[in-house]
Amino acid sequence: MKTLFSCLSLLILVASCNNAEEKVIPVKSKKQEVVYDMYEPSEMANLMNQMYAHNLDVKNAIVLGEDIQEFPLDFLKIHTAELSDFKKRNETFESFSKLFIQAEKELYNPESALSETERFNNVVNLCISCHQTECTGPIPRIKKLLIK
């Protein structure tokens, strides 16, 4: 009886395994298209990145004792460049932007009483001061521009 029961169990087990293999239905995987919300910097953010890159070149020229070039007219767009959607122009921004342009122009003035390093650091410190009032994120990056 045990032998019959064992054989029957084995037969049922084998049959169920064979049936399981036949019942496997391949599942079609539907790949969902993922749409990413990509950050697009504002006109002002692009301008400030351009200013940073330019001032990094100026810093390197000053450190190497090379002549700096002339005031970049693109910097004047600071008064008209479109800000990010969540930002608005205010009096503080306007006053800092005017001071920034004056300091940048002074940087390129060879008749200034201040050294190029002092004039350059004045420009960078104005950037830091302005960013302390509104957009504080770039301050550590801007501080790297200072000539020590």
XYZ file of C-alpha atoms in Angstrom, residues 9-80:
72
model
C 2.058 10.772 -5.148
C 5.044 10.820 -7.457
C 2.789 10.566 -10.490
C 0.598 13.441 -9.272
C 3.662 15.555 -8.521
C 5.133 14.959 -11.972
C 1.781 15.636 -13.612
C 1.301 18.883 -11.686
C 4.794 20.065 -12.631
C 4.117 19.323 -16.274
C 0.800 21.156 -16.109
C 2.421 24.129 -14.409
C 4.877 24.464 -17.240
C 2.102 24.407 -19.788
C 0.049 26.996 -17.932
C 2.809 29.612 -17.816
C 1.551 32.516 -19.819
C 4.118 35.091 -20.826
C 3.223 38.501 -19.468
C 3.784 41.364 -21.804
C 5.611 44.154 -20.052
C 4.377 47.528 -21.019
C 7.092 50.104 -20.815
C 5.659 53.327 -19.609
C 7.083 56.426 -21.149
C 8.607 58.543 -18.427
C 8.432 62.270 -18.961
C 10.929 64.280 -16.975
C 10.327 67.860 -15.986
C 13.654 69.331 -17.067
C 14.899 72.495 -15.387
C 15.373 75.341 -17.788
C 17.374 78.215 -16.342
C 16.000 81.708 -16.698
C 17.672 84.350 -18.794
C 19.061 85.862 -15.569
C 20.461 82.513 -14.397
C 22.213 82.083 -17.739
C 23.568 85.623 -17.537
C 24.881 85.068 -14.022
C 26.574 81.838 -15.092
C 28.166 83.793 -17.935
C 29.275 86.484 -15.453
C 30.779 83.825 -13.200
C 32.731 82.256 -16.068
C 33.986 85.650 -17.227
C 35.012 86.708 -13.729
C 36.804 83.389 -13.225
C 38.850 84.199 -16.340
C 39.510 87.708 -14.989
C 40.620 86.273 -11.640
C 43.041 83.917 -13.362
C 44.430 86.771 -15.484
C 44.959 88.969 -12.416
C 46.649 86.145 -10.493
C 48.952 85.450 -13.450
C 49.730 89.163 -13.828
C 48.153 89.346 -17.281
C 46.175 92.267 -18.631
C 42.441 92.015 -18.206
C 40.283 92.771 -21.186
C 37.513 95.329 -21.407
C 34.161 95.579 -19.664
C 31.754 93.026 -21.189
C 28.684 94.848 -22.473
C 26.567 91.710 -22.007
C 26.675 92.428 -18.270
C 24.346 95.379 -18.884
C 21.574 92.836 -19.497
C 21.371 92.475 -15.718
C 18.811 95.304 -15.795
C 16.537 93.596 -18.339
